Amino acid sequence: MLDLFVLETCPYCKKVMSYMDENGIKYRKIDIIDKASEDALIQLGGKRQVPFLVDKDRNIQMYESNDIIEYVKTLK
């Protein structure tokens, strides 16, 4: 399962979520408006930047909306 750290108001997050939703890619949305989720993001990635994708099955973590979209394209 893919975990996607987001802020609902972030246009880059919306871009990634829209792509994933339109292409039937399953993911768990983790909104960092929640302090515990924000802390988890910083612990995993080292900074408070969204979107941030975590693919635990493949040991992949990445920032940047375009990179995330290119990565999930390879999962189809």
PDB file of C-alpha atoms in Angstrom:
ATOM      1  CA  MET A   1       0.000   0.000   0.000  1.00  0.00           C
ATOM      2  CA  LEU A   2       1.177   3.490  -0.827  1.00  0.00           C
ATOM      3  CA  ASP A   3       1.086   6.198   1.831  1.00  0.00           C
ATOM      4  CA  LEU A   4       0.776   9.763   0.573  1.00  0.00           C
ATOM      5  CA  PHE A   5       1.415  12.605   2.998  1.00  0.00           C
ATOM      6  CA  VAL A   6      -0.529  15.697   1.922  1.00  0.00           C
ATOM      7  CA  LEU A   7      -2.087  18.990   2.880  1.00  0.00           C
ATOM      8  CA  GLU A   8      -5.552  19.331   1.354  1.00  0.00           C
ATOM      9  CA  THR A   9      -4.836  22.941   0.340  1.00  0.00           C
ATOM     10  CA  CYS A  10      -1.561  22.120  -1.454  1.00  0.00           C
ATOM     11  CA  PRO A  11      -1.894  22.339  -5.267  1.00  0.00           C
ATOM     12  CA  TYR A  12       0.938  19.845  -5.783  1.00  0.00           C
ATOM     13  CA  CYS A  13      -0.794  17.369  -3.489  1.00  0.00           C
ATOM     14  CA  LYS A  14      -4.059  17.851  -5.381  1.00  0.00           C
ATOM     15  CA  LYS A  15      -2.216  17.148  -8.648  1.00  0.00           C
ATOM     16  CA  VAL A  16      -0.855  13.831  -7.332  1.00  0.00           C
ATOM     17  CA  MET A  17      -4.141  12.778  -5.705  1.00  0.00           C
ATOM     18  CA  SER A  18      -6.074  13.583  -8.883  1.00  0.00           C
ATOM     19  CA  TYR A  19      -3.697  11.517 -11.003  1.00  0.00           C
ATOM     20  CA  MET A  20      -3.840   8.580  -8.618  1.00  0.00           C
ATOM     21  CA  ASP A  21      -7.643   8.750  -8.279  1.00  0.00           C
ATOM     22  CA  GLU A  22      -8.192   9.044 -12.048  1.00  0.00           C
ATOM     23  CA  ASN A  23      -5.932   6.057 -12.683  1.00  0.00           C
ATOM     24  CA  GLY A  24      -7.289   3.792  -9.962  1.00  0.00           C
ATOM     25  CA  ILE A  25      -4.095   3.751  -7.926  1.00  0.00           C
ATOM     26  CA  LYS A  26      -4.887   2.826  -4.344  1.00  0.00           C
ATOM     27  CA  TYR A  27      -3.222   4.848  -1.612  1.00  0.00           C
ATOM     28  CA  ARG A  28      -3.691   5.924   1.957  1.00  0.00           C
ATOM     29  CA  LYS A  29      -3.950   9.697   2.325  1.00  0.00           C
ATOM     30  CA  ILE A  30      -2.263  11.071   5.432  1.00  0.00           C
ATOM     31  CA  ASP A  31      -3.108  14.740   6.000  1.00  0.00           C
ATOM     32  CA  ILE A  32      -0.386  16.528   7.939  1.00  0.00           C
ATOM     33  CA  ILE A  33      -2.893  18.987   9.370  1.00  0.00           C
ATOM     34  CA  ASP A  34      -2.864  16.369  12.135  1.00  0.00           C
ATOM     35  CA  LYS A  35       0.209  16.992  14.357  1.00  0.00           C
ATOM     36  CA  ALA A  36       1.002  13.279  14.760  1.00  0.00           C
ATOM     37  CA  SER A  37       0.968  12.850  10.966  1.00  0.00           C
ATOM     38  CA  GLU A  38       3.181  15.909  10.537  1.00  0.00           C
ATOM     39  CA  ASP A  39       5.635  14.487  13.066  1.00  0.00           C
ATOM     40  CA  ALA A  40       5.621  11.128  11.238  1.00  0.00           C
ATOM     41  CA  LEU A  41       6.358  12.902   7.947  1.00  0.00           C
ATOM     42  CA  ILE A  42       9.327  14.751   9.427  1.00  0.00           C
ATOM     43  CA  GLN A  43      10.638  11.578  11.047  1.00  0.00           C
ATOM     44  CA  LEU A  44      10.410   9.636   7.770  1.00  0.00           C
ATOM     45  CA  GLY A  45      11.515  12.256   5.277  1.00  0.00           C
ATOM     46  CA  GLY A  46      13.464  14.719   7.341  1.00  0.00           C
ATOM     47  CA  LYS A  47      11.456  17.800   6.386  1.00  0.00           C
ATOM     48  CA  ARG A  48       7.933  19.215   6.350  1.00  0.00           C
ATOM     49  CA  GLN A  49       7.294  19.070   2.626  1.00  0.00           C
ATOM     50  CA  VAL A  50       4.326  17.587   0.807  1.00  0.00           C
ATOM     51  CA  PRO A  51       3.434  15.633  -1.175  1.00  0.00           C
ATOM     52  CA  PHE A  52       5.583  12.813   0.191  1.00  0.00           C
ATOM     53  CA  LEU A  53       5.090   9.244  -1.018  1.00  0.00           C
ATOM     54  CA  VAL A  54       6.053   6.152   0.947  1.00  0.00           C
ATOM     55  CA  ASP A  55       5.974   2.751  -0.763  1.00  0.00           C
ATOM     56  CA  LYS A  56       6.792   0.352   2.066  1.00  0.00           C
ATOM     57  CA  ASP A  57       6.630  -2.704  -0.209  1.00  0.00           C
ATOM     58  CA  ARG A  58       9.470  -1.408  -2.393  1.00  0.00           C
ATOM     59  CA  ASN A  59      11.304   0.644   0.233  1.00  0.00           C
ATOM     60  CA  ILE A  60      10.753   3.891  -1.735  1.00  0.00           C
ATOM     61  CA  GLN A  61      10.262   7.376  -0.328  1.00  0.00           C
ATOM     62  CA  MET A  62      10.054  10.541  -2.404  1.00  0.00           C
ATOM     63  CA  TYR A  63       9.031  14.153  -2.561  1.00  0.00           C
ATOM     64  CA  GLU A  64       8.068  16.213  -5.650  1.00  0.00           C
ATOM     65  CA  SER A  65       4.721  15.770  -7.370  1.00  0.00           C
ATOM     66  CA  ASN A  66       6.120  15.076 -10.849  1.00  0.00           C
ATOM     67  CA  ASP A  67       8.517  12.434  -9.514  1.00  0.00           C
ATOM     68  CA  ILE A  68       5.691  10.767  -7.586  1.00  0.00           C
ATOM     69  CA  ILE A  69       3.451  10.679 -10.663  1.00  0.00           C
ATOM     70  CA  GLU A  70       6.254   9.225 -12.806  1.00  0.00           C
ATOM     71  CA  TYR A  71       6.918   6.598 -10.145  1.00  0.00           C
ATOM     72  CA  VAL A  72       3.309   5.481  -9.779  1.00  0.00           C
ATOM     73  CA  LYS A  73       3.053   5.170 -13.567  1.00  0.00           C
ATOM     74  CA  THR A  74       5.543   2.311 -13.302  1.00  0.00           C
ATOM     75  CA  LEU A  75       3.281   0.449 -10.860  1.00  0.00           C
ATOM     76  CA  LYS A  76       0.439  -0.132 -13.319  1.00  0.00           C
TER      77      LYS A  76
END
